[in-house]
C-alpha cells in the first residue's frame, strides 16, 4: 500500500481507513470525525549538532509540499517517493547493509514517538536529501487524539487504537504485530516503556518477516532477569556489587538462558541462606525478588533480626519469584554508558551520562559527560560495557548502568537496559551521533564502522570503509557539557504525583545553547494514560557551570499554562542548590530533600485560607443553583433566597484565626472575595476529575477538598491542609474512624491538656487521642464503640475557662502573591469592559459606576483613527446593553412573579431550566440593572465628545447618528410599564424627545432668519423685537457655536450680525459700549469695559476678523495688528484680537504655525499691550476649536484656555483654581465645566469642581433650584468617569449672568434663604455627592457690585450659608476682596485668596 493512499485514508476518512480502524476499535461508525484531527505537518530538518526539537517556520512549506488535492498532484510525488526509495536502497547497499527499511511503525506515543520521527527524518534529509525517504505510521489512542498529541501530526499516517491502559495499545504485542502486518511496514520502533522490553514482540515480528528495531528476543529475555543479568556482567568481567552470586559466570544456552545450576547458586531460598550470605557480604543488605519492581519485593536490612523479618515479607509480596541479596551501596552516583551493538559483533560506547539526581529511582536531571568519574576510570566502565555487549551478542542501542563511589573510584554493574532511554539526547548533544537513526541503520544491518555519525565521532572520513577497533581506539575528546531536565506533569509538593489535564500553551524559547522538544502543542494535554513527561529541555556549555546557568535561565523563562501541575519551579530551585553546583550529590540526595521538605514550595496561611474560601464559595454557588433547579423541576415557583446565588459570607478558621470573607459572584465563573478592605478576583471552573482550577493573582491553582466532620480537608496545589470547624473546647471529638479501645481516665477524673485521654484502633494501629484542654472528663461513649471522625467521645468541665485558647477575628492586611500581567490592548480593554457590564446585567455582582466608567474609557481608547467608526462601535455596544436589559425585563413587566415563573418552568426539566435560572438571577438584580441602564442613558449625550475626537455641536444631531434599530430599542425601553421601570422609561423618552429636535441644518437656517431680521426671537418670557441682537446674545437657547458657520454668509447683514452677536455673547458679562463693522466686511470691532464699582475700569477694544486658513493669517497678521491699533485709539485698557479661520482643518499644524506667528510679532503685540490673541477654527456643524496665545505666557499658547471661548475662564474664575492640577471631564452643556483638581504637592484627596455659567432669568422663581439640580445631575454623571476616582470633596460654582431684580438687602436675604432651603431639602443627595462648598454669584439690579452666596464646610459646620459682597480690581476685573454682608446689608469681615488647601480636619472629614 502506498504512502499516498495511506495519507488519503488518514486525512479524508476514506472507507479503507474506517475498515482498518474497525479491526482495532470494534466500531467504525464514529470515526468519521477523526479526519479533522489528522492534518499532517512535519518539522523542518535543521543542520545542527543537536537534535531537532522545535518545529520551525519551515513546517508550513513541507506541509504545503505534501498537501493532497487531486490525483494529478499525487502522481509526481509518487515518482519522488520512488526516487527517495532508490536513494535509501543505494545508501544501505553502499554502507554494507543487509535490508532496507522503508516504512516504520512507531509502537509508542508521547515523547518517544515525537523524538524518533524527528530524529529519523533529520537523518534522512542529511544523508539522502529527502526527509520523506522513510514513512512513519503512528499508533494513536482516542486520548492521544483528544490531547492534540504532536507525534500524530509528525507521522505520515496513523492508526487509531483502543484507549485506556497500555495493555490495550502500546504494550499489546498482538495488536502491534497485527497493525505492522496490516500496514505492510518493514520495521517496528518500540521506543521506551510499553512493549519495548517484552521479548514476545521481536519474536512475533520475526515470524512475520518484520524487523524489530532493537535487540533479539533471547538477549532481551535474559537481561530482564536481575539474577541472570548480574551473572552475565560478571562473565564479561564487569565489576558487580558484592551479592549472593559473587564470582558466578556462565554463557547463554542455545535457548538464550543461564544454565539452571548456575542460576540456582545465586539465589537465596531460605532464611539460613540469607543470613549466611549477609554475613559474607556484610550489612546493610538489600533482599530482592528477581521479578519484583516498583518498590515491591525489595527490603533493606541493617542487621540479622531485620533480615529474618524481611525474608517472609519479600517472599509474600512477589510469590514464586527467585530471590537474591546484594550489599547496600551508599553515597553512590548513578552513571551509565550508552552502547550500541551491531549484528557483525561490533560494540561502540558513545561516552555516558550522570543520572544521579533521582527521586524514587526516577531520573530528574541527566547530564554528560559524567565528569564526577576520573577519565581513566570511566574509560574502564565503557570497555566493560562493550565487553558485556559483545559477549551476549547484543544488537541495537542499550544502556549499561553503574553505581559509582566517587570517594573510592569503585564502580559496580547495576543493569543493562535493552532499549533506548529517554535521556539519549544528552549523548547526542556531546557526541553528535543521532541515536534513533543509528538504531535504524543497525536494524538495516549496516556495520557500525560504516555509519557517518560513528566515523565522524572517531574522527574518520565519513565516506571511508576502513574498520575501527572500537575496544582500543579512542574517539574524539568531548568538548562540551550537556544537562537535561525532564518537563513532567507532576506535582513536586506531593512527592511528584502525576497530574493530567489540558495544556493551553507551552512557551519555551530556544537559544544557541538551549533546545528542547515537547510531545504536546497548544491546546493539547496530558491524559491519564500517558507518560507524565511531555517535554525535555537541554542546555549546553563549555563547562558544567555554563550549562547549568543556561538551563536555569531557560527554565525560568518557561511558561506552561493549563490544568496540569509541573515541577519547573522546583527544578530551578534544585539547580540552584550548593550541592548541585558543586556536583557533590548522590542517588539519595533528592529523596532526602523531599523527605525533609527543604525545597518544598510551602504556601503561607493567607494563601491556604483564600484557597479554602474559594473552594467553599464555588461549592456554595453550585449547591444553591442545584437547589433552585430541583425545586422548579418539581413545579414549585418560589424564588426566595435567589440573592444567595451572587452574594454570601464565607467563614474560614485556620491557626486560631477566623477569617470572614464577603463573596460576590461577578460572573458565571468569577468570584470576588473581599476581606480587610481588599478584594481578590478569582476565575474558577471544575475539571472532569472534580478538581477546581482557580486563577487569581496571575497564577493558576488547583484546589480540591472534602468537608469532614472536623473541618475542611483541602488540597491546594497538591499540598494538603486541614482547616478545622470551630468546636466548643469543652468537647472531646475524635479525628479517626475505627474502634474506641478504652478511656485512660475514669469517668469524672482529671484530664491534662496535651496528654492522651483515650486509645482508638484504626487500620490495625493503636493510636492515642490527645486532650487539647485540661478539665474533668465525662464519657459520652463506651469502650468498644465504633467511632467516626468528628464523633463526640467525651465532655470536659474546663479547669480554667479563662485560659482556653481563643479564636481571634482576622484584622490587618490580607496578603496575596501575584505576578504582573501584560498590559491589555485597547481591544482587550473594550472586550473586558463590555463583558463586565453584561455580567452585571446578567444578575452577577459588580460596581455599576466602575463598570460604566471603564466602558466609557475603553470607548475613547479604540484604535480606529476615524471618530465616526469609534462612535458606531460605541452605539452598537450601547444598543446591545439596552437590548440585554429588555430581554429579561420584558418577560417580567407588569406581571406577578409567580405567574411568570409558572410560565417559564412549564414543561421544562434538567438542563432546560438553566436559562430560567439566568433570567431569574438577572431580574433579582433589577435595581442594579436599572441603575446601569439609567446611567448609560444619562451619560449618552456626553459620549460623542469622548468618542468622536472633535465631536458634533449636539449629540442629538445627524452627525452623531444612532441606528434605527437602536432608536427602536430605546422606544421599547420608554414603553416599559410599572413602578420599577418609571425612571428608566422617562430617561428613554427624554432621549427620544431630544432626538426629535430639528437637524442642525434647520437650526442654522432658523438662526439665519433671525439674524437677517426676517423672524422674531421667541423666548419663554416673550418675543424680542426684530433685529434685537442684544436680546439674542442673552438668550439661554442660543447655540453660540452655530454662529461661526455664518461668519462668511453671502448676505452681508447676516454675516455682520452673526459676528456682532458672537462678540456680544462672548463679552456678555462686560459693558459693551459700541460695536462697528470693519471696512472689508470680514471684521468687527467693539469697545467694552469691566462692570466695576466705582465705574473706573479702563475702556478696551476687541477685534474679530475672519480668514480662510493659517497661511492667510500669517500673510496678514501685521495688518490685523495695525487695524486693532487704529480701532483702539486713545483707549487705555489692553485690547484683544480674535481670529476665526473658516477653512482651516484642525490638523495640529496650524497651532504650531501660530506659535511662530506670535513669536515673530511679539514686540508689536507688546507695543500695543494686546491681552491675548484668540484663534477659532471650525468645520461645518462641528464644535469650534479655540486656542489662546496670552500675554501672561509671553504670547505662547496658554493651555488653560484651550477649547474655550477666552472670556469663559474669566467668568468661571478658573484662576482661583491655580493651586490645583486640573483635569477636565466631558459635559453636555458647554457652559458647564467639571474639573478634577489634584494639588501639585499631592498631600490630600482629589476635589471635584463644577463651574457653570447660568443664563436663566427666573432665578427667584425656580431657576436657582433648577440650575442646582442640573449641577448635581452633572456631578452624578461625572462621578462615573474613571478620572473621578478618589474625589472625596465636591465644590460647586455658578455664575448667574442675568440680573436679579429688586431691593439689594431683601433679595440678598431671600437668596440666602433659598440656598439654605435647597440644602435642607437635598441634604442626602448633597452628602452622597460629597458636596462641601456651593458658591453662587449674582448681580442685584440696583447695585453694581456682585454678591456671593457661599455655603461651605471649611469652618467645621457642613454647608454653612453666608452672603458676601465682591469688590473688583478695575483693570483685570478680578475680585480684590469678599466682604461678609450682615443682615442689614453692611460689610463686615473681608478676605480674598484662592481656594485654601484643606487642613487635617478637612482631610479627616473627606
PDB file of N, CA, C and O in Angstrom, residues 1221-1249:
ATOM      1  N   UNK A1221      -3.840  70.972  40.058  1.00  0.00           N
ATOM      2  CA  UNK A1221      -3.570  70.422  38.735  1.00  0.00           C
ATOM      3  C   UNK A1221      -4.912  69.931  38.216  1.00  0.00           C
ATOM      4  O   UNK A1221      -5.494  69.005  38.777  1.00  0.00           O
ATOM      5  N   UNK A1222      -5.426  70.557  37.135  1.00  0.00           N
ATOM      6  CA  UNK A1222      -6.806  70.333  36.712  1.00  0.00           C
ATOM      7  C   UNK A1222      -6.897  69.333  35.558  1.00  0.00           C
ATOM      8  O   UNK A1222      -6.087  69.352  34.636  1.00  0.00           O
ATOM      9  N   UNK A1223      -7.908  68.454  35.645  1.00  0.00           N
ATOM     10  CA  UNK A1223      -8.260  67.547  34.551  1.00  0.00           C
ATOM     11  C   UNK A1223      -9.739  67.757  34.262  1.00  0.00           C
ATOM     12  O   UNK A1223     -10.579  67.582  35.151  1.00  0.00           O
ATOM     13  N   UNK A1224     -10.070  68.152  33.040  1.00  0.00           N
ATOM     14  CA  UNK A1224     -11.462  68.430  32.713  1.00  0.00           C
ATOM     15  C   UNK A1224     -12.173  67.159  32.280  1.00  0.00           C
ATOM     16  O   UNK A1224     -11.621  66.333  31.545  1.00  0.00           O
ATOM     17  N   UNK A1225     -13.423  67.009  32.731  1.00  0.00           N
ATOM     18  CA  UNK A1225     -14.256  65.866  32.373  1.00  0.00           C
ATOM     19  C   UNK A1225     -15.282  66.295  31.330  1.00  0.00           C
ATOM     20  O   UNK A1225     -15.717  67.458  31.321  1.00  0.00           O
ATOM     21  N   UNK A1226     -15.712  65.390  30.453  1.00  0.00           N
ATOM     22  CA  UNK A1226     -16.695  65.748  29.421  1.00  0.00           C
ATOM     23  C   UNK A1226     -18.049  66.109  30.049  1.00  0.00           C
ATOM     24  O   UNK A1226     -18.478  65.487  31.024  1.00  0.00           O
ATOM     25  N   UNK A1227     -18.698  67.123  29.472  1.00  0.00           N
ATOM     26  CA  UNK A1227     -20.045  67.509  29.898  1.00  0.00           C
ATOM     27  C   UNK A1227     -20.874  67.815  28.656  1.00  0.00           C
ATOM     28  O   UNK A1227     -20.331  68.085  27.585  1.00  0.00           O
ATOM     29  N   UNK A1228     -22.204  67.793  28.820  1.00  0.00           N
ATOM     30  CA  UNK A1228     -23.088  68.082  27.695  1.00  0.00           C
ATOM     31  C   UNK A1228     -23.183  69.576  27.475  1.00  0.00           C
ATOM     32  O   UNK A1228     -23.081  70.069  26.357  1.00  0.00           O
ATOM     33  N   UNK A1229     -23.379  70.325  28.547  1.00  0.00           N
ATOM     34  CA  UNK A1229     -23.558  71.770  28.478  1.00  0.00           C
ATOM     35  C   UNK A1229     -22.199  72.448  28.327  1.00  0.00           C
ATOM     36  O   UNK A1229     -21.303  72.278  29.153  1.00  0.00           O
ATOM     37  N   UNK A1230     -22.053  73.248  27.260  1.00  0.00           N
ATOM     38  CA  UNK A1230     -20.766  73.899  27.014  1.00  0.00           C
ATOM     39  C   UNK A1230     -20.459  74.961  28.062  1.00  0.00           C
ATOM     40  O   UNK A1230     -19.320  75.362  28.240  1.00  0.00           O
ATOM     41  N   UNK A1231     -21.515  75.477  28.736  1.00  0.00           N
ATOM     42  CA  UNK A1231     -21.304  76.493  29.777  1.00  0.00           C
ATOM     43  C   UNK A1231     -21.106  75.860  31.152  1.00  0.00           C
ATOM     44  O   UNK A1231     -21.014  76.571  32.153  1.00  0.00           O
ATOM     45  N   UNK A1232     -21.072  74.556  31.214  1.00  0.00           N
ATOM     46  CA  UNK A1232     -20.874  73.859  32.491  1.00  0.00           C
ATOM     47  C   UNK A1232     -19.586  73.041  32.396  1.00  0.00           C
ATOM     48  O   UNK A1232     -19.468  72.169  31.529  1.00  0.00           O
ATOM     49  N   UNK A1233     -18.641  73.342  33.240  1.00  0.00           N
ATOM     50  CA  UNK A1233     -17.357  72.636  33.247  1.00  0.00           C
ATOM     51  C   UNK A1233     -17.237  71.840  34.552  1.00  0.00           C
ATOM     52  O   UNK A1233     -17.642  72.331  35.614  1.00  0.00           O
ATOM     53  N   UNK A1234     -16.655  70.675  34.445  1.00  0.00           N
ATOM     54  CA  UNK A1234     -16.340  69.896  35.649  1.00  0.00           C
ATOM     55  C   UNK A1234     -14.861  69.520  35.585  1.00  0.00           C
ATOM     56  O   UNK A1234     -14.375  69.015  34.565  1.00  0.00           O
ATOM     57  N   UNK A1235     -14.159  69.789  36.671  1.00  0.00           N
ATOM     58  CA  UNK A1235     -12.730  69.506  36.752  1.00  0.00           C
ATOM     59  C   UNK A1235     -12.461  68.584  37.929  1.00  0.00           C
ATOM     60  O   UNK A1235     -13.140  68.642  38.960  1.00  0.00           O
ATOM     61  N   UNK A1236     -11.468  67.737  37.758  1.00  0.00           N
ATOM     62  CA  UNK A1236     -10.888  67.018  38.895  1.00  0.00           C
ATOM     63  C   UNK A1236      -9.613  67.759  39.250  1.00  0.00           C
ATOM     64  O   UNK A1236      -8.725  67.943  38.400  1.00  0.00           O
ATOM     65  N   UNK A1237      -9.552  68.235  40.491  1.00  0.00           N
ATOM     66  CA  UNK A1237      -8.398  69.022  40.916  1.00  0.00           C
ATOM     67  C   UNK A1237      -7.544  68.252  41.893  1.00  0.00           C
ATOM     68  O   UNK A1237      -8.030  67.716  42.880  1.00  0.00           O
ATOM     69  N   UNK A1238      -6.261  68.178  41.582  1.00  0.00           N
ATOM     70  CA  UNK A1238      -5.312  67.475  42.440  1.00  0.00           C
ATOM     71  C   UNK A1238      -4.199  68.456  42.789  1.00  0.00           C
ATOM     72  O   UNK A1238      -3.584  69.054  41.908  1.00  0.00           O
ATOM     73  N   UNK A1239      -3.977  68.661  44.092  1.00  0.00           N
ATOM     74  CA  UNK A1239      -2.926  69.588  44.493  1.00  0.00           C
ATOM     75  C   UNK A1239      -1.577  69.099  44.012  1.00  0.00           C
ATOM     76  O   UNK A1239      -1.271  67.910  44.089  1.00  0.00           O
ATOM     77  N   UNK A1240      -0.787  70.008  43.521  1.00  0.00           N
ATOM     78  CA  UNK A1240       0.523  69.628  42.988  1.00  0.00           C
ATOM     79  C   UNK A1240       1.361  68.908  44.021  1.00  0.00           C
ATOM     80  O   UNK A1240       2.126  68.006  43.724  1.00  0.00           O
ATOM     81  N   UNK A1241       1.209  69.297  45.297  1.00  0.00           N
ATOM     82  CA  UNK A1241       2.000  68.672  46.362  1.00  0.00           C
ATOM     83  C   UNK A1241       1.542  67.257  46.641  1.00  0.00           C
ATOM     84  O   UNK A1241       2.251  66.480  47.259  1.00  0.00           O
ATOM     85  N   UNK A1242       0.338  66.898  46.195  1.00  0.00           N
ATOM     86  CA  UNK A1242      -0.164  65.544  46.399  1.00  0.00           C
ATOM     87  C   UNK A1242      -0.407  65.190  47.845  1.00  0.00           C
ATOM     88  O   UNK A1242      -0.277  64.040  48.252  1.00  0.00           O
ATOM     89  N   UNK A1243      -0.793  66.184  48.657  1.00  0.00           N
ATOM     90  CA  UNK A1243      -0.912  65.952  50.094  1.00  0.00           C
ATOM     91  C   UNK A1243      -2.335  65.669  50.533  1.00  0.00           C
ATOM     92  O   UNK A1243      -2.591  65.527  51.715  1.00  0.00           O
ATOM     93  N   UNK A1244      -3.301  65.628  49.593  1.00  0.00           N
ATOM     94  CA  UNK A1244      -4.676  65.429  50.012  1.00  0.00           C
ATOM     95  C   UNK A1244      -5.453  64.704  48.924  1.00  0.00           C
ATOM     96  O   UNK A1244      -4.970  64.513  47.817  1.00  0.00           O
ATOM     97  N   UNK A1245      -6.679  64.307  49.274  1.00  0.00           N
ATOM     98  CA  UNK A1245      -7.519  63.648  48.290  1.00  0.00           C
ATOM     99  C   UNK A1245      -7.925  64.638  47.204  1.00  0.00           C
ATOM    100  O   UNK A1245      -7.855  65.847  47.389  1.00  0.00           O
ATOM    101  N   UNK A1246      -8.359  64.132  46.072  1.00  0.00           N
ATOM    102  CA  UNK A1246      -8.749  64.989  44.955  1.00  0.00           C
ATOM    103  C   UNK A1246     -10.112  65.617  45.203  1.00  0.00           C
ATOM    104  O   UNK A1246     -10.951  65.064  45.897  1.00  0.00           O
ATOM    105  N   UNK A1247     -10.308  66.821  44.602  1.00  0.00           N
ATOM    106  CA  UNK A1247     -11.595  67.511  44.641  1.00  0.00           C
ATOM    107  C   UNK A1247     -12.216  67.471  43.255  1.00  0.00           C
ATOM    108  O   UNK A1247     -11.515  67.494  42.244  1.00  0.00           O
ATOM    109  N   UNK A1248     -13.561  67.425  43.250  1.00  0.00           N
ATOM    110  CA  UNK A1248     -14.286  67.608  42.002  1.00  0.00           C
ATOM    111  C   UNK A1248     -14.889  69.007  42.043  1.00  0.00           C
ATOM    112  O   UNK A1248     -15.530  69.374  43.026  1.00  0.00           O
ATOM    113  N   UNK A1249     -14.673  69.785  40.967  1.00  0.00           N
ATOM    114  CA  UNK A1249     -15.136  71.161  40.959  1.00  0.00           C
ATOM    115  C   UNK A1249     -15.995  71.427  39.744  1.00  0.00           C
ATOM    116  O   UNK A1249     -15.557  71.219  38.603  1.00  0.00           O
TER     117      UNK A1249
END
